[in-house]
Coordinates of N, CA, C and O in Angstrom, one line a residue:
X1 N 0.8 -1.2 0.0 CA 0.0 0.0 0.0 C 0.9 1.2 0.0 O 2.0 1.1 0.4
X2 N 0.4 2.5 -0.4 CA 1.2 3.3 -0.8 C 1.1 4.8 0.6 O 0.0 4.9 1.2
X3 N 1.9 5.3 0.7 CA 2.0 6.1 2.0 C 1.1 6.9 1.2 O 0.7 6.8 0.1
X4 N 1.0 8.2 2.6 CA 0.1 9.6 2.1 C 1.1 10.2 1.4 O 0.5 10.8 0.4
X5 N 2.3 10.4 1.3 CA 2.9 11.4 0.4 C 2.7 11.1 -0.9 O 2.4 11.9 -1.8
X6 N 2.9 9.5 -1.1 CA 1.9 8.8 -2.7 C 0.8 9.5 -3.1 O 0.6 10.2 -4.1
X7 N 0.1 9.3 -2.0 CA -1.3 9.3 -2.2 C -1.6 10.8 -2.4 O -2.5 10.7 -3.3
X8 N -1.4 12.1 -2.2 CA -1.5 13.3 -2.0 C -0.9 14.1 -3.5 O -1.2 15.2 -4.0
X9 N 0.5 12.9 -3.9 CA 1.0 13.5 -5.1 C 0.4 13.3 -6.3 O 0.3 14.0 -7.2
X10 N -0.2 11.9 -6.0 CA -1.2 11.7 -7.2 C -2.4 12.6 -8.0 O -3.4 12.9 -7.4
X11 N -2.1 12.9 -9.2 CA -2.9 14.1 -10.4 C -4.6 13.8 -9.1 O -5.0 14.7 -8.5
X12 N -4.9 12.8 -9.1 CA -6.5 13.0 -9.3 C -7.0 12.8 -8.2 O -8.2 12.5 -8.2
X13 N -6.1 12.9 -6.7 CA -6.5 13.1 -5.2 C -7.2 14.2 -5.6 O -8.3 14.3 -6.0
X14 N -6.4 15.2 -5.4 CA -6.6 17.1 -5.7 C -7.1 17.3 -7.2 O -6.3 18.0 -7.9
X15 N -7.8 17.0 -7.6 CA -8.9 17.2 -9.1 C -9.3 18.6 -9.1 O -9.4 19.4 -8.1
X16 N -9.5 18.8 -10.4 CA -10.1 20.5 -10.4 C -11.6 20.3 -9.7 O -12.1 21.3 -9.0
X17 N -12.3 19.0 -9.8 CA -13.4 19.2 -9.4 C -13.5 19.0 -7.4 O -14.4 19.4 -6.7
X18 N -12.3 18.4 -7.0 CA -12.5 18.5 -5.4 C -12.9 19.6 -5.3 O -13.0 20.4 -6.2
X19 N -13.3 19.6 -4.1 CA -14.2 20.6 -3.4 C -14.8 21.7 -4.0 O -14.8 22.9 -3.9
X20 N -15.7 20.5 -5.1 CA -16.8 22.0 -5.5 C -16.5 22.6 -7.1 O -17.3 22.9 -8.0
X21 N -15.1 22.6 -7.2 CA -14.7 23.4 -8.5 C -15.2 22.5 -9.5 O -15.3 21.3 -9.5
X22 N -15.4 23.4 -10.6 CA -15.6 22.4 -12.0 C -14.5 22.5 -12.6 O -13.5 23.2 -12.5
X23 N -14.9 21.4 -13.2 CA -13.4 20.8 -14.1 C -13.5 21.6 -15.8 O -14.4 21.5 -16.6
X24 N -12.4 22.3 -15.9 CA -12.4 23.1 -17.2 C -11.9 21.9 -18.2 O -11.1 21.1 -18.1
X25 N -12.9 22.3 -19.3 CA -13.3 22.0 -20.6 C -12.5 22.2 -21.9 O -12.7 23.2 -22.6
X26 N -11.4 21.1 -22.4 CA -10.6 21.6 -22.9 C -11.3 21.4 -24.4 O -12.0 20.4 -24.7
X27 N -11.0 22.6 -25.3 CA -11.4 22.1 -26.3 C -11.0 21.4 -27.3 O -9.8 21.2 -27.3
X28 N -11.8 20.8 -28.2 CA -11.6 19.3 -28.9 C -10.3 20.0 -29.9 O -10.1 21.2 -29.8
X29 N -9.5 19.4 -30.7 CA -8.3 20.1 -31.6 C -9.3 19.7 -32.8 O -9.9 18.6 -32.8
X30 N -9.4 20.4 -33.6 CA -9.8 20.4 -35.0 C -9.2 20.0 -36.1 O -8.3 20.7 -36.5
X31 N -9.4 18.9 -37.0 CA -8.7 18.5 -38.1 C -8.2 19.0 -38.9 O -9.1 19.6 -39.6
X32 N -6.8 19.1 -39.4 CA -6.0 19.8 -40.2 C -6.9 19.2 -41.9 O -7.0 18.1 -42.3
X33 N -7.5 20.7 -42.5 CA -7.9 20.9 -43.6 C -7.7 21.0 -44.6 O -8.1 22.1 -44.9
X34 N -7.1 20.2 -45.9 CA -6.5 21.0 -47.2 C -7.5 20.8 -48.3 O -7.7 19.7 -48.6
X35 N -8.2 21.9 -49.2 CA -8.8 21.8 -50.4 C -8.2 21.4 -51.4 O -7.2 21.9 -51.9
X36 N -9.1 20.0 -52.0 CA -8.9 19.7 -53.3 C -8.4 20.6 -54.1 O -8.8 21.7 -53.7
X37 N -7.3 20.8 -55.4 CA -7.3 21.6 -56.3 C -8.3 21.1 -57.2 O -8.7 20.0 -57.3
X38 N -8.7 22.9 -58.2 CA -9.6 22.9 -58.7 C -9.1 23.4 -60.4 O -8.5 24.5 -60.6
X39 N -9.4 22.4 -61.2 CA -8.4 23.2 -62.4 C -9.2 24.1 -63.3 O -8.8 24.4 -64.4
X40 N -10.5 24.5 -62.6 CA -11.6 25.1 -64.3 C -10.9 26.6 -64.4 O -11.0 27.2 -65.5
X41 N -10.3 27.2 -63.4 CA -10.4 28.3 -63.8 C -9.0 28.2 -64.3 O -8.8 29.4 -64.6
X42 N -8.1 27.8 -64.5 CA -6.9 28.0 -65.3 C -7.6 27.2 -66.9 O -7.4 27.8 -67.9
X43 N -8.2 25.9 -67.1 CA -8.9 25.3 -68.4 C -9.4 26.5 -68.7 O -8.8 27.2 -69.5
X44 N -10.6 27.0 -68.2 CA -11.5 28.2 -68.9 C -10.2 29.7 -69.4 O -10.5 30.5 -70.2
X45 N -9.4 29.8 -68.9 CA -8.3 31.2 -69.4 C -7.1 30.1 -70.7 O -6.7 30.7 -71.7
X46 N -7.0 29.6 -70.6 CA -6.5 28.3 -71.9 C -7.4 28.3 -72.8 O -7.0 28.8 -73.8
X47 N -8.5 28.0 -72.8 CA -9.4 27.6 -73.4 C -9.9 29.5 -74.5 O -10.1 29.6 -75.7
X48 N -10.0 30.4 -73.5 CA -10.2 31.2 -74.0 C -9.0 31.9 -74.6 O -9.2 32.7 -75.5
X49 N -7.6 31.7 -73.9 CA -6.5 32.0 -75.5 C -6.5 31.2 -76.1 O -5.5 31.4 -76.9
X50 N -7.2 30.0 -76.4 CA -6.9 29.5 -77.9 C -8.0 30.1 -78.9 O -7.6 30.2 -80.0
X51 N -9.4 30.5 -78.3 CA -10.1 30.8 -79.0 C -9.8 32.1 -79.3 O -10.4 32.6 -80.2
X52 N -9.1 32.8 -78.7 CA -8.8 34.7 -79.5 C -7.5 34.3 -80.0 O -7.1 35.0 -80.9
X53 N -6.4 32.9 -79.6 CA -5.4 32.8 -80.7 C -6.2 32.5 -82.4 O -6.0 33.2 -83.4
X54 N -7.0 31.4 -82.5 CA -8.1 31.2 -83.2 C -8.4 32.6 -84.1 O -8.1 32.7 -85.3
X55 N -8.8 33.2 -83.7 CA -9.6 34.7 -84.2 C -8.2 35.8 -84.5 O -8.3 37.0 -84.9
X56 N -7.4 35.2 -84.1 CA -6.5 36.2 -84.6 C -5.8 37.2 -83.8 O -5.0 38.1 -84.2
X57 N -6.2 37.1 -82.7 CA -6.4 38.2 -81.7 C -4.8 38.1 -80.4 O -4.5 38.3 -79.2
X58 N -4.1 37.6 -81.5 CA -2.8 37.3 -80.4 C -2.3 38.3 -79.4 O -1.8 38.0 -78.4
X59 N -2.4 39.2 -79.7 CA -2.1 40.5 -78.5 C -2.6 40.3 -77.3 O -1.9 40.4 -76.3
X60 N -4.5 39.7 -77.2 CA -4.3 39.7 -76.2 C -4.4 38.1 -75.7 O -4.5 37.9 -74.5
X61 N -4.3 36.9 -76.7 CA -4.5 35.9 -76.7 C -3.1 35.5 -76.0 O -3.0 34.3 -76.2
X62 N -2.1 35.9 -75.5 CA -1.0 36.0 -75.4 C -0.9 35.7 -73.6 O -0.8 34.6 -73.0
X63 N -1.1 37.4 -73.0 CA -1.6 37.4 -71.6 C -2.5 36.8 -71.0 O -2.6 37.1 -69.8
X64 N -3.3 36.1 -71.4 CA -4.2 35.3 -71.0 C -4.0 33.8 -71.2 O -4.2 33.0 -70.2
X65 N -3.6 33.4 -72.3 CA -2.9 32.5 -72.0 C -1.4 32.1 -71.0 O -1.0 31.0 -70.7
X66 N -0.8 33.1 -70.7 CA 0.2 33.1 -69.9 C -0.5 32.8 -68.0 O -0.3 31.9 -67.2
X67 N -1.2 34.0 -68.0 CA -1.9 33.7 -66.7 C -2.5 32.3 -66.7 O -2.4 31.7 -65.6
X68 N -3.1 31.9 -67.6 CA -3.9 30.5 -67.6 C -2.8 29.3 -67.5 O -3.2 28.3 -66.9
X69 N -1.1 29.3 -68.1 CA -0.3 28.6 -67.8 C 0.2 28.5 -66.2 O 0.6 27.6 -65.5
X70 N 0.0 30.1 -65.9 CA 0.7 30.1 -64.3 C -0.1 29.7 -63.2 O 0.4 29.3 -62.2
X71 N -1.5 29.7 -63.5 CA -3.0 29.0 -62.8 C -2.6 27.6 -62.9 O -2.4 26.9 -61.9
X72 N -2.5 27.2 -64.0 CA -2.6 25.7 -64.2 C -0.8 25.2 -63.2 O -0.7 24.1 -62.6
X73 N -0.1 25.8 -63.3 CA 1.3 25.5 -62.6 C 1.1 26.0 -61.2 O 2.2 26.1 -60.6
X74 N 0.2 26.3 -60.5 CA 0.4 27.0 -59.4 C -0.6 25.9 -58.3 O -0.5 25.6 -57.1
X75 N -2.0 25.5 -59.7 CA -2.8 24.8 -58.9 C -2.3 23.2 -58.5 O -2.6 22.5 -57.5
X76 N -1.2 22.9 -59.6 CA -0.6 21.5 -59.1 C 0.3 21.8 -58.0 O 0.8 20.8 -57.5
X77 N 0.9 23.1 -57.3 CA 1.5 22.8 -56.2 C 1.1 23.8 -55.0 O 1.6 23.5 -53.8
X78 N 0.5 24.6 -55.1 CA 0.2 25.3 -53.9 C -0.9 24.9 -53.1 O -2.0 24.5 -53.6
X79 N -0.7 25.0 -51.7 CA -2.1 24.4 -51.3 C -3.0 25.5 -49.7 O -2.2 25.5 -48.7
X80 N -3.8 26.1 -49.4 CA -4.2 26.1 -48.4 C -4.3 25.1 -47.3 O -4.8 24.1 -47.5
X81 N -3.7 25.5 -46.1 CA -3.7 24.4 -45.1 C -4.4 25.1 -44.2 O -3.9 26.2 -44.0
X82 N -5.6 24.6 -43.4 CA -6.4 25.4 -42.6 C -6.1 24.1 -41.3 O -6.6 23.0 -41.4
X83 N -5.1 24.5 -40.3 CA -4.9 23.4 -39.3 C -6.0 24.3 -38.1 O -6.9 25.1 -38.3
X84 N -5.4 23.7 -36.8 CA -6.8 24.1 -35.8 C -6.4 25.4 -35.3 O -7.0 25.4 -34.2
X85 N -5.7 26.6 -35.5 CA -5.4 27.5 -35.5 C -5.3 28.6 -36.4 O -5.6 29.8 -36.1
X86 N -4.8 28.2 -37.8 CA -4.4 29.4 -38.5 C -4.7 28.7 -40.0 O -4.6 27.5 -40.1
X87 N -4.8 29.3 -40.8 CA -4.7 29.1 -42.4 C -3.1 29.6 -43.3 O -2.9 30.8 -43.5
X88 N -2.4 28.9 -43.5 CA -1.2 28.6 -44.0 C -1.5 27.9 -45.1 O -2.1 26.9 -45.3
X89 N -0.3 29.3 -46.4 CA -0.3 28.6 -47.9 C 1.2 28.0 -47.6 O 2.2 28.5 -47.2
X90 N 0.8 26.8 -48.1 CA 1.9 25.8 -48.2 C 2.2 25.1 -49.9 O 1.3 25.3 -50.8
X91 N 3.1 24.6 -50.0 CA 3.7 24.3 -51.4 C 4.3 23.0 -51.9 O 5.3 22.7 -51.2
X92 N 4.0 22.1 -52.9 CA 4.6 20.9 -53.2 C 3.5 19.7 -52.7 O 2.3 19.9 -52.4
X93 N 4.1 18.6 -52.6 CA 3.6 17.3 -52.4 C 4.1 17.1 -50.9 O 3.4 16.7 -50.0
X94 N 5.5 17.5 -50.8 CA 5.4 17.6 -49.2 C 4.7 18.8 -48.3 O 4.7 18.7 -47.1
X95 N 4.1 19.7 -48.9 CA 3.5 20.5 -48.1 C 4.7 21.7 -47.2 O 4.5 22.0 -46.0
X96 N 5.7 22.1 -47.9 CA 6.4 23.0 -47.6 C 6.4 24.3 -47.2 O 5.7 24.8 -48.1
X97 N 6.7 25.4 -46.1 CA 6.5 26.3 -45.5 C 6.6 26.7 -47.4 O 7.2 26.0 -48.3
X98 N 5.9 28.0 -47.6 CA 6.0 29.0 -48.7 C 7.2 30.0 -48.8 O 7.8 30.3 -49.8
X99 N 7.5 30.5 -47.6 CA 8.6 31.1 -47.7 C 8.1 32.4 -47.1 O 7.0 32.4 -46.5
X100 N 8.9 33.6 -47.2 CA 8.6 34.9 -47.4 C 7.2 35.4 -48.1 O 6.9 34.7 -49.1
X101 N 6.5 36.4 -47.7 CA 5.2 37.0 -48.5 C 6.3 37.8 -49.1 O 7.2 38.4 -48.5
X102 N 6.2 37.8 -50.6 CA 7.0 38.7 -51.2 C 6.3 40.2 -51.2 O 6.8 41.2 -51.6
X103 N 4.9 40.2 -50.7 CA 4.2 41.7 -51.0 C 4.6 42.3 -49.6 O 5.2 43.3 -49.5
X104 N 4.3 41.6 -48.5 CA 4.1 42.6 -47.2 C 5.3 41.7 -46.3 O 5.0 41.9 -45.1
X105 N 6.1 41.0 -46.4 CA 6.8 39.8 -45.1 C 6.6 39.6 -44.9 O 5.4 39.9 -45.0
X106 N 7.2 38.4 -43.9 CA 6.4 37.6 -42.9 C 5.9 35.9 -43.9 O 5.9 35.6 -45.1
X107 N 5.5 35.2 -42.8 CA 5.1 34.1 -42.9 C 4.0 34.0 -43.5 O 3.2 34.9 -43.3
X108 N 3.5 33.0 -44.4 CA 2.5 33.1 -45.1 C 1.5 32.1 -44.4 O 1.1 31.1 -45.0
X109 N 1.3 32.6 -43.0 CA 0.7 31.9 -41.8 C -0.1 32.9 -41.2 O 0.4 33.9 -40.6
X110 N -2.1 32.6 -41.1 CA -2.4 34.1 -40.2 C -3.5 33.1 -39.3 O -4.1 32.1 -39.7
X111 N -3.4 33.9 -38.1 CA -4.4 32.8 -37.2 C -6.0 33.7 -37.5 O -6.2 34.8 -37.9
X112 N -6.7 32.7 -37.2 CA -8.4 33.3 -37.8 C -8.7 34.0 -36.7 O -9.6 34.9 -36.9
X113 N -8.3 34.0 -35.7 CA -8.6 35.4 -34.6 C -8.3 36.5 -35.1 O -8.6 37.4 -34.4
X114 N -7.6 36.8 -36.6 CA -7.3 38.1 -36.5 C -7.6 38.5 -37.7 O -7.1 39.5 -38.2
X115 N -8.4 37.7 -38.3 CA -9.3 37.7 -39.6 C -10.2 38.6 -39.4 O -11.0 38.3 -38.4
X116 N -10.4 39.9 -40.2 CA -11.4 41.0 -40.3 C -12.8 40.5 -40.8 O -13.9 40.2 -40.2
X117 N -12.4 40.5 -42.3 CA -13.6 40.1 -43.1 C -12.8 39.1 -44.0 O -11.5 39.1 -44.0
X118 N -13.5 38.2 -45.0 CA -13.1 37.4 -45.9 C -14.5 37.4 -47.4 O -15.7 37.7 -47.1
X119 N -14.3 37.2 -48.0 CA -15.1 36.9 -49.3 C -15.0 36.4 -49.9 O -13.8 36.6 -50.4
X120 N -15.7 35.5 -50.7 CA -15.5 34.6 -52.0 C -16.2 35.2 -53.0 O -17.4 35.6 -52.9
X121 N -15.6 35.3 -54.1 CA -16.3 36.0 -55.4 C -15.9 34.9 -56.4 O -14.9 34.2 -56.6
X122 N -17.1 34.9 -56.9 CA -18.5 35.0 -57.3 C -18.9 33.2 -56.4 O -18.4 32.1 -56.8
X123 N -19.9 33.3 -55.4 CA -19.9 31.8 -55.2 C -20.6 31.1 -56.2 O -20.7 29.9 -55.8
X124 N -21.1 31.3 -57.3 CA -21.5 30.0 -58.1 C -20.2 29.9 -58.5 O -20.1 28.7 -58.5
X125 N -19.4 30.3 -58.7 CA -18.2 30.1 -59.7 C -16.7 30.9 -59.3 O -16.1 31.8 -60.0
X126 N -16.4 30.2 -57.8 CA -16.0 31.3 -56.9 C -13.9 31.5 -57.9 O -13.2 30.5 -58.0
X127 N -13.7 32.3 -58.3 CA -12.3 32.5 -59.1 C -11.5 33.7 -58.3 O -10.7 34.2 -59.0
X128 N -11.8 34.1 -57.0 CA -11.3 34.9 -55.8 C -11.3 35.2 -54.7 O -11.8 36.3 -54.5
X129 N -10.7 34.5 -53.5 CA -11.1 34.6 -52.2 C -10.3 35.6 -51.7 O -9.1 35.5 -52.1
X130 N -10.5 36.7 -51.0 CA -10.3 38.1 -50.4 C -10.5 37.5 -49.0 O -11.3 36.7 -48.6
X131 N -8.9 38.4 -47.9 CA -9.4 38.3 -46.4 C -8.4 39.5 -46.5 O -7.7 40.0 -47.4
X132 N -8.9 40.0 -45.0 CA -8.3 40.5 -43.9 C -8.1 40.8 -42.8 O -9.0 41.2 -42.0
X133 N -6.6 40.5 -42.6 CA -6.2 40.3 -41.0 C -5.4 41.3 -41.0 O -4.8 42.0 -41.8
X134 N -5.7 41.1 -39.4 CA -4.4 42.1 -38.5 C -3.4 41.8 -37.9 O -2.8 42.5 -37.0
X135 N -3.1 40.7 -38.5 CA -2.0 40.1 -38.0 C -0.5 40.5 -38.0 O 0.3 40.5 -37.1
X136 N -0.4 41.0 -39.7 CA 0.7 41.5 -40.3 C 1.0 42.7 -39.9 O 2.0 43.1 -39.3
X137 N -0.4 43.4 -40.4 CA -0.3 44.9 -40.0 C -1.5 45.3 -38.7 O -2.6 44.8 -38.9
X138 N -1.4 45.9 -37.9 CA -2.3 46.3 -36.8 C -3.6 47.0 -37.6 O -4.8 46.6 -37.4
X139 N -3.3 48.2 -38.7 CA -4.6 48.7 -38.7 C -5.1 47.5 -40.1 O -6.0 48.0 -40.8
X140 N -4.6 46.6 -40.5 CA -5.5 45.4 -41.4 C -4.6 45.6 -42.6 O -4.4 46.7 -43.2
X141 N -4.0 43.5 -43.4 CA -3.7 43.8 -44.3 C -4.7 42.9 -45.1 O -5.3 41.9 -44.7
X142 N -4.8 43.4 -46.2 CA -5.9 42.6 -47.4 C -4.7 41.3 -48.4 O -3.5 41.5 -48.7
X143 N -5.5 40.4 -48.6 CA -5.0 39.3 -49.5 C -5.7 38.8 -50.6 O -6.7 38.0 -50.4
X144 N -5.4 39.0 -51.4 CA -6.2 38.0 -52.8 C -5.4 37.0 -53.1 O -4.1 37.0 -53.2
X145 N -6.1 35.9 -53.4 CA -6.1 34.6 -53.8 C -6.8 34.3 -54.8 O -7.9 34.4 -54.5
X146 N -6.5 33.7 -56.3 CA -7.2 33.1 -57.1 C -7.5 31.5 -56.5 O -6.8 30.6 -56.1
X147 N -8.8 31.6 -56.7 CA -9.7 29.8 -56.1 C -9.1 28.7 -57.3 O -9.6 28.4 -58.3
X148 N -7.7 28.4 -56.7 CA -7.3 27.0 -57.6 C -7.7 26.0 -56.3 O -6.9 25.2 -55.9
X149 N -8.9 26.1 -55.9 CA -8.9 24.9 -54.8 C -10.3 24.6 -54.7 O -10.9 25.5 -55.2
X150 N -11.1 23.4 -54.2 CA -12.3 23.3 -54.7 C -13.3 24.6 -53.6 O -12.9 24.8 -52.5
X151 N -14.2 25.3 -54.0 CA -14.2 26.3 -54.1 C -15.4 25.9 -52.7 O -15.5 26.7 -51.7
X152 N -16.3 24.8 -52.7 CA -17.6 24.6 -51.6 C -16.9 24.2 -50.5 O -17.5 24.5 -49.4
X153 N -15.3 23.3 -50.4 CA -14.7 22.9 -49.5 C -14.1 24.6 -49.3 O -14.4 24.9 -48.1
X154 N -13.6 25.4 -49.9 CA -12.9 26.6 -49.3 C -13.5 27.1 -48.5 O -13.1 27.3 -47.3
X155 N -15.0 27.5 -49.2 CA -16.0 28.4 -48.7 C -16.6 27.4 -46.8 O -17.1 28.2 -46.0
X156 N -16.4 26.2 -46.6 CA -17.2 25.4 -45.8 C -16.1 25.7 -44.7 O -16.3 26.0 -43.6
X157 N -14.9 25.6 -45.3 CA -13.8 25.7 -44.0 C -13.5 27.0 -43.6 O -12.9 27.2 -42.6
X158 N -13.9 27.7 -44.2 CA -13.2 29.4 -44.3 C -14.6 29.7 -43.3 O -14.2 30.6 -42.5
X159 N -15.8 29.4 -43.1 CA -17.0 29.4 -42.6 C -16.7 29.0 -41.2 O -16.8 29.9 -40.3
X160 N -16.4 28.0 -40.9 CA -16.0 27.2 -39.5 C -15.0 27.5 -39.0 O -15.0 27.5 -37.8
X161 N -13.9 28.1 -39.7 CA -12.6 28.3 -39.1 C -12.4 29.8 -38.5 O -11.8 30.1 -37.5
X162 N -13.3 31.0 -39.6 CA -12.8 32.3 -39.5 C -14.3 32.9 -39.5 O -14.3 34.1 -39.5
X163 N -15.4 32.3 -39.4 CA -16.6 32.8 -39.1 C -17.6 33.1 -40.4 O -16.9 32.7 -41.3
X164 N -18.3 33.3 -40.7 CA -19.3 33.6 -41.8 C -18.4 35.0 -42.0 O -17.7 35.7 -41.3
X165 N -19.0 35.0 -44.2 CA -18.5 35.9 -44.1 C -19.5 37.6 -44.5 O -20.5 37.8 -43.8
X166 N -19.3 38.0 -44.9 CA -20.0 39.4 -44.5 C -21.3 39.7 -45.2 O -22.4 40.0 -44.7
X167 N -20.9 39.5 -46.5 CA -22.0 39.2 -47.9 C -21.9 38.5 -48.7 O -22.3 39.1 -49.7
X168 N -21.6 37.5 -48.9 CA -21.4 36.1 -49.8 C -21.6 34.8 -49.3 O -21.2 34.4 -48.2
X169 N -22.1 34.3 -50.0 CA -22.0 32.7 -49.7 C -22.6 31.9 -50.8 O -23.2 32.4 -51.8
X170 N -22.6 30.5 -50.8 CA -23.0 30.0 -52.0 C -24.5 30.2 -51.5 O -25.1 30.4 -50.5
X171 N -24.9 30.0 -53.0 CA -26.3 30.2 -53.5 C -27.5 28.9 -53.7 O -28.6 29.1 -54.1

């Protein structure tokens, strides 16, 4: 049998709930989130430089096809990672830190507590998610993202993780 100094050191003699107190509630951790890539909107910007290459129209059949090459290369490796804390763009098949924000520094890591507002444009056919945090900057910085990711999973996590968003949602 074990003495009282055993007995007294042991976690669950002295419990949060002895005498009266309640026992605090930890919350559950939330499953680390990554959206499908979504390839229509780099197909549809292809699709439409071939058809103004087609017509003749190479001037602008040119930049549009270029952006539609950098969509389509960007959606096989970049990925949103929404873990139980923060949304981080990550990169590759192993899922690699991104690096530097080449626009503003810093980590390309923001926690949803300090998410302003966010939007998805257009939700039938979402090709732009908009946020802003204050994380970077105190008085708020803004971010665009083209939707290379499936766009109902974006909208579903971005909903649970950082709150409804202001004026959009699917339809």
């Amino acid at each position: 049998m074990g003495s009282i100094s055993t007995l007294l050191s042991t976690p669950h003699f002295f419990s949060p709930t002895t005498f009266g107190r309640k026992k605090v509630q930890t919350q559950k951790k939330r499953e680390t989130v990554i959206p499908d890539p979504d390839y229509r909107i780099p197909i549809v910007l292809l699709g439409l430089a071939g058809g103004l290459a087609y017509s003749d129209n190479l001037l602008t059949a040119a930049p549009v096809g270029l952006l539609g090459l950098l969509l389509l290369f960007q959606t096989t490796r970049v990925r949103f990672v929404f873990d139980d804390e923060a949304l981080e763009v990550k990169v590759g098949d192993q899922l690699e830190e991104s690096g530097e924000n080449v626009f503003v520094g810093g980590k390309n890591r923001w926690k949803y507590s300090t998410f302003v507002n966010w939007e998805l444009w257009w939700p039938n056919f979402p090709i732009l998610v908009y946020f802003k945090e204050t994380q970077t900057k105190p008085e708020g910085q803004i971010h665009f993202f083209p939707v290379i990711f499936n766009g109902k999973q974006l909208y579903d996590t971005m909903v649970e993780r950082a709150g409804p968003t202001k004026t959009s949602g699917p339809k």
